[in-house]
Amino acid sequence: MLTNNYEIYRYRDSYLNNVALHHHDFYEVYLFLNGNVNYTIESRNYHLLPGDILLISPLELHQARVDSNDEPYERIVLWVDRGYLESLSSPHTSLTRCFDTTVPGHTNLLRLPGPRSAEMRRELDKLRSLHMQESYGSDLLAVCSLVELMVAINQSAADR
């Protein structure tokens, strides 16, 4: 991460070799948009479908394996500093709960129904747009959008 709090990117690659197995010290929310990708997180393998969301905790080893360059590999990634996300939480609402591997039934993969998946995509697009703006108030609106997104992700993870 280049900034202290969070970063969000949309990537589209036509030719990409496999990404090396790696980890980092921040949270990652990964929305898969397109391609033929298998993803490994700590020895668990996931064949991704468009709309899938991966929740990756700090220090979890993970790797994307692109099976074909026939179609573009597209995804949105949100990286959030651990301390920052905890600071946005409240005593009643932990925004990091969806990443907690000790929660019964925890999984890194959220495969949501179509309308809920589309809602998450809209939230990520909104956050990305606000994050890139420099207009008055866009910084605060981006924080609000991040909190809204993380509440929705945690609710979806809990409902699973």
N, CA and C atoms as an extended XYZ file, in Angstrom:
480
Properties=species:S:1:pos:R:3:atomname:S:1:resname:S:1:resid:I:1 pbc="F F F"
N         0.837       -1.186        0.000 N   MET     1
C         0.000        0.000        0.000 CA  MET     1
C         0.879        1.246        0.000 C   MET     1
N         0.457        2.223       -0.738 N   LEU     2
C         1.213        3.469       -0.818 CA  LEU     2
C         0.694        4.525        0.140 C   LEU     2
N        -0.561        4.398        0.580 N   THR     3
C        -1.142        5.366        1.506 CA  THR     3
C        -1.371        4.705        2.859 C   THR     3
N        -1.753        5.504        3.831 N   ASN     4
C        -1.894        4.990        5.189 CA  ASN     4
C        -3.204        4.278        5.476 C   ASN     4
N        -4.290        4.652        4.818 N   ASN     5
C        -5.602        4.148        5.211 CA  ASN     5
C        -6.163        3.074        4.293 C   ASN     5
N        -6.370        3.402        3.031 N   TYR     6
C        -6.909        2.422        2.082 CA  TYR     6
C        -6.590        2.847        0.665 C   TYR     6
N        -6.652        1.862       -0.219 N   GLU     7
C        -6.484        2.101       -1.648 CA  GLU     7
C        -7.467        1.199       -2.377 C   GLU     7
N        -7.939        1.665       -3.525 N   ILE     8
C        -8.854        0.848       -4.319 CA  ILE     8
C        -8.473        0.988       -5.790 C   ILE     8
N        -8.434       -0.145       -6.479 N   TYR     9
C        -8.015       -0.181       -7.870 CA  TYR     9
C        -8.920       -1.118       -8.662 C   TYR     9
N        -9.031       -0.805       -9.943 N   ARG    10
C        -9.672       -1.728      -10.882 CA  ARG    10
C        -8.600       -2.120      -11.896 C   ARG    10
N        -8.422       -3.420      -12.058 N   TYR    11
C        -7.406       -3.937      -12.973 CA  TYR    11
C        -8.075       -4.712      -14.099 C   TYR    11
N        -7.488       -4.575      -15.281 N   ARG    12
C        -7.922       -5.356      -16.442 CA  ARG    12
C        -6.658       -5.741      -17.199 C   ARG    12
N        -6.344       -7.019      -17.193 N   ASP    13
C        -5.138       -7.514      -17.852 CA  ASP    13
C        -5.517       -8.508      -18.929 C   ASP    13
N        -4.907       -8.343      -20.111 N   SER    14
C        -5.137       -9.296      -21.196 CA  SER    14
C        -4.125      -10.420      -21.169 C   SER    14
N        -2.924      -10.117      -20.744 N   TYR    15
C        -1.878      -11.131      -20.671 CA  TYR    15
C        -1.228      -11.021      -19.306 C   TYR    15
N        -1.383      -12.064      -18.542 N   LEU    16
C        -0.852      -12.033      -17.186 CA  LEU    16
C        -0.383      -13.419      -16.806 C   LEU    16
N         0.846      -13.520      -16.392 N   ASN    17
C         1.331      -14.775      -15.850 CA  ASN    17
C         0.783      -14.939      -14.439 C   ASN    17
N         0.931      -16.114      -13.894 N   ASN    18
C         0.456      -16.336      -12.535 CA  ASN    18
C         1.140      -15.383      -11.571 C   ASN    18
N         0.374      -14.932      -10.621 N   VAL    19
C         0.879      -14.066       -9.565 CA  VAL    19
C         1.585      -14.952       -8.552 C   VAL    19
N         2.702      -14.516       -8.043 N   ALA    20
C         3.437      -15.298       -7.049 CA  ALA    20
C         2.631      -15.388       -5.747 C   ALA    20
N         2.783      -16.498       -5.053 N   LEU    21
C         2.177      -16.661       -3.732 CA  LEU    21
C         2.753      -15.566       -2.837 C   LEU    21
N         1.878      -14.813       -2.178 N   HIS    22
C         2.346      -13.679       -1.389 CA  HIS    22
C         1.391      -13.393       -0.235 C   HIS    22
N         1.771      -12.473        0.616 N   HIS    23
C         0.906      -11.961        1.682 CA  HIS    23
C         1.258      -10.498        1.903 C   HIS    23
N         0.425       -9.823        2.661 N   HIS    24
C         0.696       -8.435        3.021 CA  HIS    24
C         0.115       -8.170        4.389 C   HIS    24
N         0.361       -6.983        4.918 N   ASP    25
C        -0.059       -6.699        6.290 CA  ASP    25
C        -1.323       -5.843        6.366 C   ASP    25
N        -2.142       -5.880        5.331 N   PHE    26
C        -3.407       -5.153        5.309 CA  PHE    26
C        -4.520       -6.090        4.844 C   PHE    26
N        -5.761       -5.675        5.062 N   TYR    27
C        -6.918       -6.439        4.599 CA  TYR    27
C        -7.087       -6.223        3.099 C   TYR    27
N        -7.626       -7.248        2.433 N   GLU    28
C        -7.926       -7.124        1.007 CA  GLU    28
C        -9.338       -7.627        0.745 C   GLU    28
N       -10.110       -6.796        0.062 N   VAL    29
C       -11.417       -7.189       -0.477 CA  VAL    29
C       -11.222       -7.238       -1.985 C   VAL    29
N       -11.500       -8.388       -2.565 N   TYR    30
C       -11.210       -8.635       -3.977 CA  TYR    30
C       -12.521       -9.021       -4.646 C   TYR    30
N       -12.968       -8.222       -5.603 N   LEU    31
C       -14.182       -8.522       -6.367 CA  LEU    31
C       -13.758       -8.986       -7.750 C   LEU    31
N       -14.082      -10.240       -8.057 N   PHE    32
C       -13.750      -10.819       -9.360 CA  PHE    32
C       -14.805      -10.411      -10.371 C   PHE    32
N       -14.349       -9.878      -11.507 N   LEU    33
C       -15.270       -9.410      -12.539 CA  LEU    33
C       -15.301      -10.313      -13.766 C   LEU    33
N       -14.126      -10.785      -14.219 N   ASN    34
C       -14.095      -11.544      -15.463 CA  ASN    34
C       -12.775      -12.296      -15.590 C   ASN    34
N       -12.819      -13.380      -16.346 N   GLY    35
C       -11.627      -14.151      -16.638 CA  GLY    35
C       -11.810      -15.611      -16.260 C   GLY    35
N       -10.730      -16.341      -16.348 N   ASN    36
C       -10.726      -17.751      -15.977 CA  ASN    36
C        -9.634      -17.910      -14.915 C   ASN    36
N       -10.047      -17.816      -13.651 N   VAL    37
C        -9.088      -17.703      -12.563 CA  VAL    37
C        -9.407      -18.689      -11.448 C   VAL    37
N        -8.363      -19.327      -10.979 N   ASN    38
C        -8.425      -20.095       -9.738 CA  ASN    38
C        -7.603      -19.320       -8.716 C   ASN    38
N        -8.106      -19.264       -7.515 N   TYR    39
C        -7.460      -18.458       -6.481 CA  TYR    39
C        -7.182      -19.341       -5.280 C   TYR    39
N        -5.982      -19.272       -4.766 N   THR    40
C        -5.598      -20.036       -3.586 CA  THR    40
C        -5.391      -19.076       -2.427 C   THR    40
N        -6.019      -19.393       -1.311 N   ILE    41
C        -5.796      -18.665       -0.060 CA  ILE    41
C        -5.480      -19.710        0.989 C   ILE    41
N        -4.242      -19.687        1.479 N   GLU    42
C        -3.806      -20.623        2.520 CA  GLU    42
C        -4.151      -22.068        2.167 C   GLU    42
N        -3.866      -22.607        1.126 N   SER    43
C        -4.118      -24.001        0.735 CA  SER    43
C        -5.571      -24.312        0.370 C   SER    43
N        -6.480      -23.347        0.437 N   ARG    44
C        -7.858      -23.549       -0.040 CA  ARG    44
C        -7.948      -22.976       -1.451 C   ARG    44
N        -8.527      -23.762       -2.363 N   ASN    45
C        -8.623      -23.336       -3.757 CA  ASN    45
C       -10.053      -22.951       -4.104 C   ASN    45
N       -10.187      -21.875       -4.863 N   TYR    46
C       -11.495      -21.388       -5.293 CA  TYR    46
C       -11.461      -21.145       -6.791 C   TYR    46
N       -12.418      -21.730       -7.513 N   HIS    47
C       -12.599      -21.374       -8.921 CA  HIS    47
C       -13.582      -20.211       -8.926 C   HIS    47
N       -13.125      -19.057       -9.387 N   LEU    48
C       -13.925      -17.838       -9.260 CA  LEU    48
C       -14.947      -17.676      -10.375 C   LEU    48
N       -16.099      -17.149       -9.967 N   LEU    49
C       -17.168      -16.779      -10.888 CA  LEU    49
C       -17.341      -15.264      -10.815 C   LEU    49
N       -17.747      -14.625      -11.919 N   PRO    50
C       -17.959      -13.180      -11.859 CA  PRO    50
C       -18.899      -12.806      -10.709 C   PRO    50
N       -18.485      -11.792       -9.949 N   GLY    51
C       -19.260      -11.353       -8.788 CA  GLY    51
C       -18.764      -11.919       -7.472 C   GLY    51
N       -17.897      -12.922       -7.517 N   ASP    52
C       -17.341      -13.476       -6.279 CA  ASP    52
C       -16.501      -12.423       -5.560 C   ASP    52
N       -16.584      -12.455       -4.247 N   ILE    53
C       -15.784      -11.566       -3.406 CA  ILE    53
C       -14.897      -12.431       -2.527 C   ILE    53
N       -13.619      -12.108       -2.508 N   LEU    54
C       -12.677      -12.775       -1.617 CA  LEU    54
C       -12.301      -11.822       -0.503 C   LEU    54
N       -12.256      -12.346        0.715 N   LEU    55
C       -11.881      -11.577        1.892 CA  LEU    55
C       -10.565      -12.155        2.406 C   LEU    55
N        -9.516      -11.376        2.330 N   ILE    56
C        -8.175      -11.865        2.641 CA  ILE    56
C        -7.614      -11.072        3.817 C   ILE    56
N        -7.274      -11.797        4.867 N   SER    57
C        -6.747      -11.186        6.084 CA  SER    57
C        -5.264      -10.893        5.941 C   SER    57
N        -4.752       -9.981        6.763 N   PRO    58
C        -3.308       -9.752        6.772 CA  PRO    58
C        -2.564      -11.062        7.042 C   PRO    58
N        -1.481      -11.228        6.333 N   LEU    59
C        -0.566      -12.357        6.455 CA  LEU    59
C        -1.101      -13.679        5.901 C   LEU    59
N        -2.317      -13.721        5.358 N   GLU    60
C        -2.796      -14.939        4.696 CA  GLU    60
C        -2.096      -15.049        3.336 C   GLU    60
N        -1.494      -16.205        3.095 N   LEU    61
C        -0.855      -16.447        1.805 CA  LEU    61
C        -1.934      -16.618        0.740 C   LEU    61
N        -1.769      -15.937       -0.391 N   HIS    62
C        -2.754      -16.046       -1.458 CA  HIS    62
C        -2.100      -15.853       -2.819 C   HIS    62
N        -2.835      -16.355       -3.835 N   GLN    63
C        -2.290      -16.352       -5.189 CA  GLN    63
C        -3.402      -16.544       -6.206 C   GLN    63
N        -3.394      -15.686       -7.222 N   ALA    64
C        -4.295      -15.861       -8.369 CA  ALA    64
C        -3.565      -16.680       -9.423 C   ALA    64
N        -4.273      -17.656       -9.984 N   ARG    65
C        -3.732      -18.455      -11.077 CA  ARG    65
C        -4.657      -18.271      -12.281 C   ARG    65
N        -4.173      -17.529      -13.260 N   VAL    66
C        -4.957      -17.250      -14.457 CA  VAL    66
C        -4.820      -18.440      -15.386 C   VAL    66
N        -5.949      -19.079      -15.698 N   ASP    67
C        -5.921      -20.313      -16.485 CA  ASP    67
C        -5.840      -20.076      -17.982 C   ASP    67
N        -6.188      -18.897      -18.419 N   SER    68
C        -6.198      -18.650      -19.852 CA  SER    68
C        -6.120      -17.156      -20.100 C   SER    68
N        -5.456      -16.787      -21.176 N   ASN    69
C        -5.425      -15.389      -21.575 CA  ASN    69
C        -6.420      -15.118      -22.700 C   ASN    69
N        -7.380      -16.047      -22.884 N   ASP    70
C        -8.378      -15.886      -23.938 CA  ASP    70
C        -9.320      -14.717      -23.660 C   ASP    70
N        -9.578      -14.457      -22.391 N   GLU    71
C       -10.438      -13.339      -22.018 CA  GLU    71
C        -9.731      -12.507      -20.960 C   GLU    71
N       -10.014      -11.220      -20.915 N   PRO    72
C        -9.329      -10.356      -19.952 CA  PRO    72
C        -9.607      -10.782      -18.506 C   PRO    72
N        -8.616      -10.608      -17.677 N   TYR    73
C        -8.721      -10.866      -16.244 CA  TYR    73
C        -9.018       -9.519      -15.576 C   TYR    73
N       -10.241       -9.399      -15.047 N   GLU    74
C       -10.685       -8.133      -14.466 CA  GLU    74
C       -11.080       -8.321      -13.009 C   GLU    74
N       -10.699       -7.349      -12.186 N   ARG    75
C       -11.048       -7.385      -10.779 CA  ARG    75
C       -10.927       -5.989      -10.181 C   ARG    75
N       -11.603       -5.820       -9.061 N   ILE    76
C       -11.471       -4.617       -8.245 CA  ILE    76
C       -10.873       -5.069       -6.923 C   ILE    76
N        -9.824       -4.393       -6.481 N   VAL    77
C        -9.219       -4.730       -5.198 CA  VAL    77
C        -9.244       -3.514       -4.280 C   VAL    77
N        -9.625       -3.774       -3.061 N   LEU    78
C        -9.645       -2.763       -2.012 CA  LEU    78
C        -8.680       -3.222       -0.932 C   LEU    78
N        -7.698       -2.404       -0.624 N   TRP    79
C        -6.743       -2.695        0.432 CA  TRP    79
C        -7.009       -1.723        1.572 C   TRP    79
N        -7.152       -2.253        2.776 N   VAL    80
C        -7.450       -1.407        3.929 CA  VAL    80
C        -6.472       -1.722        5.055 C   VAL    80
N        -5.862       -0.673        5.582 N   ASP    81
C        -4.959       -0.826        6.708 CA  ASP    81
C        -5.708       -1.394        7.914 C   ASP    81
N        -5.077       -2.320        8.587 N   ARG    82
C        -5.684       -3.011        9.732 CA  ARG    82
C        -6.135       -2.016       10.817 C   ARG    82
N        -5.232       -1.156       11.248 N   GLY    83
C        -5.549       -0.187       12.296 CA  GLY    83
C        -6.631        0.790       11.874 C   GLY    83
N        -6.601        1.187       10.613 N   TYR    84
C        -7.610        2.125       10.119 CA  TYR    84
C        -9.002        1.500       10.156 C   TYR    84
N        -9.126        0.262        9.688 N   LEU    85
C       -10.434       -0.388        9.688 CA  LEU    85
C       -10.928       -0.609       11.112 C   LEU    85
N       -10.028       -0.945       11.997 N   GLU    86
C       -10.419       -1.094       13.410 CA  GLU    86
C       -10.867        0.240       13.989 C   GLU    86
N       -10.231        1.343       13.586 N   SER    87
C       -10.614        2.661       14.101 CA  SER    87
C       -11.992        3.093       13.617 C   SER    87
N       -12.427        2.578       12.474 N   LEU    88
C       -13.759        2.898       11.951 CA  LEU    88
C       -14.840        2.035       12.596 C   LEU    88
N       -14.433        0.974       13.266 N   SER    89
C       -15.381        0.085       13.946 CA  SER    89
C       -15.868        0.749       15.228 C   SER    89
N       -16.926        0.178       15.784 N   SER    90
C       -17.438        0.657       17.072 CA  SER    90
C       -17.456       -0.522       18.041 C   SER    90
N       -17.696       -0.264       19.315 N   PRO    91
C       -17.785       -1.398       20.248 CA  PRO    91
C       -18.892       -2.387       19.871 C   PRO    91
N       -19.918       -1.915       19.196 N   HIS    92
C       -21.049       -2.760       18.800 CA  HIS    92
C       -20.844       -3.400       17.417 C   HIS    92
N       -20.068       -2.744       16.560 N   THR    93
C       -19.944       -3.181       15.171 CA  THR    93
C       -18.477       -3.275       14.762 C   THR    93
N       -17.990       -4.495       14.602 N   SER    94
C       -16.636       -4.719       14.135 CA  SER    94
C       -16.640       -4.846       12.621 C   SER    94
N       -15.917       -3.954       11.959 N   LEU    95
C       -15.830       -4.014       10.502 CA  LEU    95
C       -14.808       -5.038       10.040 C   LEU    95
N       -14.085       -5.651       10.977 N   THR    96
C       -13.080       -6.657       10.628 CA  THR    96
C       -13.581       -8.077       10.849 C   THR    96
N       -14.777       -8.229       11.342 N   ARG    97
C       -15.299       -9.558       11.678 CA  ARG    97
C       -15.315      -10.509       10.477 C   ARG    97
N       -15.625      -10.009        9.303 N   CYS    98
C       -15.707      -10.863        8.111 CA  CYS    98
C       -14.360      -11.487        7.752 C   CYS    98
N       -13.279      -10.930        8.274 N   PHE    99
C       -11.942      -11.461        8.009 CA  PHE    99
C       -11.475      -12.435        9.093 C   PHE    99
N       -12.215      -12.523       10.180 N   ASP   100
C       -11.786      -13.284       11.359 CA  ASP   100
C       -11.911      -14.784       11.119 C   ASP   100
N       -10.787      -15.453       11.016 N   THR   101
C       -10.776      -16.885       10.719 CA  THR   101
C       -11.239      -17.729       11.901 C   THR   101
N       -11.380      -17.142       13.094 N   THR   102
C       -11.843      -17.908       14.261 CA  THR   102
C       -13.369      -17.937       14.362 C   THR   102
N       -14.057      -17.150       13.531 N   VAL   103
C       -15.529      -17.140       13.541 CA  VAL   103
C       -16.026      -18.454       12.935 C   VAL   103
N       -16.902      -19.177       13.624 N   PRO   104
C       -17.427      -20.438       13.068 CA  PRO   104
C       -18.035      -20.224       11.678 C   PRO   104
N       -17.692      -21.118       10.768 N   GLY   105
C       -18.210      -21.036        9.406 CA  GLY   105
C       -17.479      -20.040        8.524 C   GLY   105
N       -16.384      -19.473        9.015 N   HIS   106
C       -15.645      -18.492        8.218 CA  HIS   106
C       -15.182      -19.107        6.895 C   HIS   106
N       -15.294      -18.313        5.859 N   THR   107
C       -14.722      -18.663        4.569 CA  THR   107
C       -14.223      -17.388        3.915 C   THR   107
N       -13.238      -17.522        3.071 N   ASN   108
C       -12.711      -16.361        2.365 CA  ASN   108
C       -13.581      -15.946        1.185 C   ASN   108
N       -14.468      -16.835        0.755 N   LEU   109
C       -15.264      -16.597       -0.444 CA  LEU   109
C       -16.689      -16.199       -0.096 C   LEU   109
N       -17.112      -15.070       -0.647 N   LEU   110
C       -18.523      -14.676       -0.600 CA  LEU   110
C       -19.063      -14.809       -2.014 C   LEU   110
N       -19.987      -15.721       -2.195 N   ARG   111
C       -20.654      -15.891       -3.485 CA  ARG   111
C       -22.108      -15.513       -3.236 C   ARG   111
N       -22.446      -14.290       -3.597 N   LEU   112
C       -23.746      -13.717       -3.253 CA  LEU   112
C       -24.733      -13.856       -4.401 C   LEU   112
N       -26.033      -13.853       -4.074 N   PRO   113
C       -27.052      -13.856       -5.137 CA  PRO   113
C       -26.881      -12.621       -6.035 C   PRO   113
N       -27.325      -12.732       -7.267 N   GLY   114
C       -27.149      -11.682       -8.266 CA  GLY   114
C       -27.409      -10.261       -7.809 C   GLY   114
N       -28.593       -9.967       -7.231 N   PRO   115
C       -28.870       -8.590       -6.819 CA  PRO   115
C       -27.915       -8.095       -5.721 C   PRO   115
N       -27.583       -8.966       -4.789 N   ARG   116
C       -26.670       -8.573       -3.696 CA  ARG   116
C       -25.256       -8.374       -4.235 C   ARG   116
N       -24.848       -9.209       -5.163 N   SER   117
C       -23.538       -9.078       -5.794 CA  SER   117
C       -23.454       -7.761       -6.572 C   SER   117
N       -24.514       -7.433       -7.294 N   ALA   118
C       -24.554       -6.181       -8.064 CA  ALA   118
C       -24.486       -4.976       -7.130 C   ALA   118
N       -25.126       -5.082       -5.979 N   GLU   119
C       -25.083       -4.001       -4.990 CA  GLU   119
C       -23.650       -3.787       -4.486 C   GLU   119
N       -22.947       -4.870       -4.224 N   MET   120
C       -21.556       -4.767       -3.769 CA  MET   120
C       -20.687       -4.126       -4.849 C   MET   120
N       -20.925       -4.499       -6.078 N   ARG   121
C       -20.174       -3.906       -7.198 CA  ARG   121
C       -20.426       -2.407       -7.268 C   ARG   121
N       -21.681       -1.998       -7.116 N   ARG   122
C       -22.007       -0.561       -7.140 CA  ARG   122
C       -21.308        0.169       -5.994 C   ARG   122
N       -21.297       -0.456       -4.807 N   GLU   123
C       -20.642        0.169       -3.652 CA  GLU   123
C       -19.144        0.332       -3.884 C   GLU   123
N       -18.507       -0.690       -4.447 N   LEU   124
C       -17.076       -0.596       -4.737 CA  LEU   124
C       -16.800        0.454       -5.809 C   LEU   124
N       -17.636        0.509       -6.842 N   ASP   125
C       -17.475        1.524       -7.891 CA  ASP   125
C       -17.651        2.931       -7.311 C   ASP   125
N       -18.632        3.088       -6.423 N   LYS   126
C       -18.873        4.388       -5.780 CA  LYS   126
C       -17.661        4.797       -4.950 C   LYS   126
N       -17.138        3.871       -4.148 N   LEU   127
C       -15.970        4.161       -3.327 CA  LEU   127
C       -14.777        4.533       -4.211 C   LEU   127
N       -14.578        3.793       -5.262 N   ARG   128
C       -13.460        4.064       -6.178 CA  ARG   128
C       -13.586        5.450       -6.796 C   ARG   128
N       -14.793        5.791       -7.208 N   SER   129
C       -15.033        7.109       -7.798 CA  SER   129
C       -14.768        8.226       -6.775 C   SER   129
N       -15.287        8.066       -5.571 N   LEU   130
C       -15.074        9.081       -4.532 CA  LEU   130
C       -13.596        9.194       -4.157 C   LEU   130
N       -12.928        8.072       -4.118 N   HIS   131
C       -11.512        8.054       -3.742 CA  HIS   131
C       -10.656        8.834       -4.745 C   HIS   131
N       -11.062        8.834       -6.006 N   MET   132
C       -10.301        9.521       -7.054 CA  MET   132
C       -10.629       11.010       -7.133 C   MET   132
N       -11.760       11.435       -6.561 N   GLN   133
C       -12.164       12.833       -6.651 CA  GLN   133
C       -11.365       13.709       -5.689 C   GLN   133
N       -11.295       14.977       -6.035 N   GLU   134
C       -10.652       15.948       -5.161 CA  GLU   134
C       -11.599       17.083       -4.826 C   GLU   134
N       -12.887       16.877       -5.063 N   SER   135
C       -13.867       17.929       -4.805 CA  SER   135
C       -14.159       18.033       -3.305 C   SER   135
N       -14.741       19.147       -2.935 N   TYR   136
C       -15.059       19.407       -1.535 CA  TYR   136
C       -15.925       18.280       -0.958 C   TYR   136
N       -15.497       17.725        0.133 N   GLY   137
C       -16.267       16.698        0.821 CA  GLY   137
C       -16.078       15.285        0.316 C   GLY   137
N       -15.391       15.124       -0.823 N   SER   138
C       -15.261       13.769       -1.378 CA  SER   138
C       -14.481       12.844       -0.449 C   SER   138
N       -13.545       13.385        0.316 N   ASP   139
C       -12.781       12.554        1.252 CA  ASP   139
C       -13.673       11.990        2.348 C   ASP   139
N       -14.563       12.827        2.881 N   LEU   140
C       -15.478       12.358        3.924 CA  LEU   140
C       -16.533       11.414        3.365 C   LEU   140
N       -17.020       11.719        2.170 N   LEU   141
C       -17.993       10.828        1.538 CA  LEU   141
C       -17.369        9.470        1.238 C   LEU   141
N       -16.090        9.449        0.891 N   ALA   142
C       -15.400        8.187        0.636 CA  ALA   142
C       -15.307        7.354        1.918 C   ALA   142
N       -15.034        8.000        3.043 N   VAL   143
C       -14.990        7.274        4.323 CA  VAL   143
C       -16.362        6.691        4.632 C   VAL   143
N       -17.414        7.487        4.414 N   CYS   144
C       -18.784        6.992        4.625 CA  CYS   144
C       -19.066        5.798        3.721 C   CYS   144
N       -18.626        5.902        2.476 N   SER   145
C       -18.841        4.815        1.519 CA  SER   145
C       -18.085        3.559        1.942 C   SER   145
N       -16.864        3.722        2.431 N   LEU   146
C       -16.077        2.582        2.903 CA  LEU   146
C       -16.771        1.895        4.071 C   LEU   146
N       -17.266        2.676        5.017 N   VAL   147
C       -17.971        2.104        6.170 CA  VAL   147
C       -19.225        1.375        5.705 C   VAL   147
N       -19.984        1.995        4.813 N   GLU   148
C       -21.199        1.367        4.278 CA  GLU   148
C       -20.890        0.035        3.607 C   GLU   148
N       -19.837        0.027        2.791 N   LEU   149
C       -19.418       -1.185        2.099 CA  LEU   149
C       -19.031       -2.273        3.092 C   LEU   149
N       -18.242       -1.923        4.085 N   MET   150
C       -17.766       -2.926        5.046 CA  MET   150
C       -18.897       -3.444        5.931 C   MET   150
N       -19.860       -2.612        6.250 N   VAL   151
C       -21.037       -3.091        6.983 CA  VAL   151
C       -21.796       -4.097        6.123 C   VAL   151
N       -21.998       -3.778        4.847 N   ALA   152
C       -22.718       -4.685        3.944 CA  ALA   152
C       -21.969       -6.007        3.773 C   ALA   152
N       -20.660       -5.955        3.635 N   ILE   153
C       -19.871       -7.179        3.490 CA  ILE   153
C       -19.973       -8.014        4.759 C   ILE   153
N       -19.854       -7.389        5.907 N   ASN   154
C       -19.960       -8.136        7.172 CA  ASN   154
C       -21.345       -8.730        7.362 C   ASN   154
N       -22.385       -8.000        6.973 N   GLN   155
C       -23.739       -8.553        7.060 CA  GLN   155
C       -23.880       -9.771        6.155 C   GLN   155
N       -23.370       -9.672        4.942 N   SER   156
C       -23.451      -10.786        4.003 CA  SER   156
C       -22.662      -11.985        4.505 C   SER   156
N       -21.497      -11.743        5.076 N   ALA   157
C       -20.694      -12.839        5.625 CA  ALA   157
C       -21.414      -13.504        6.794 C   ALA   157
N       -22.062      -12.708        7.624 N   ALA   158
C       -22.794      -13.257        8.777 CA  ALA   158
C       -24.034      -14.017        8.330 C   ALA   158
N       -24.707      -13.550        7.271 N   ASP   159
C       -25.924      -14.207        6.780 CA  ASP   159
C       -25.635      -15.542        6.122 C   ASP   159
N       -24.419      -15.737        5.663 N   ARG   160
C       -24.028      -16.977        5.012 CA  ARG   160
C       -24.226      -18.097        5.994 C   ARG   160
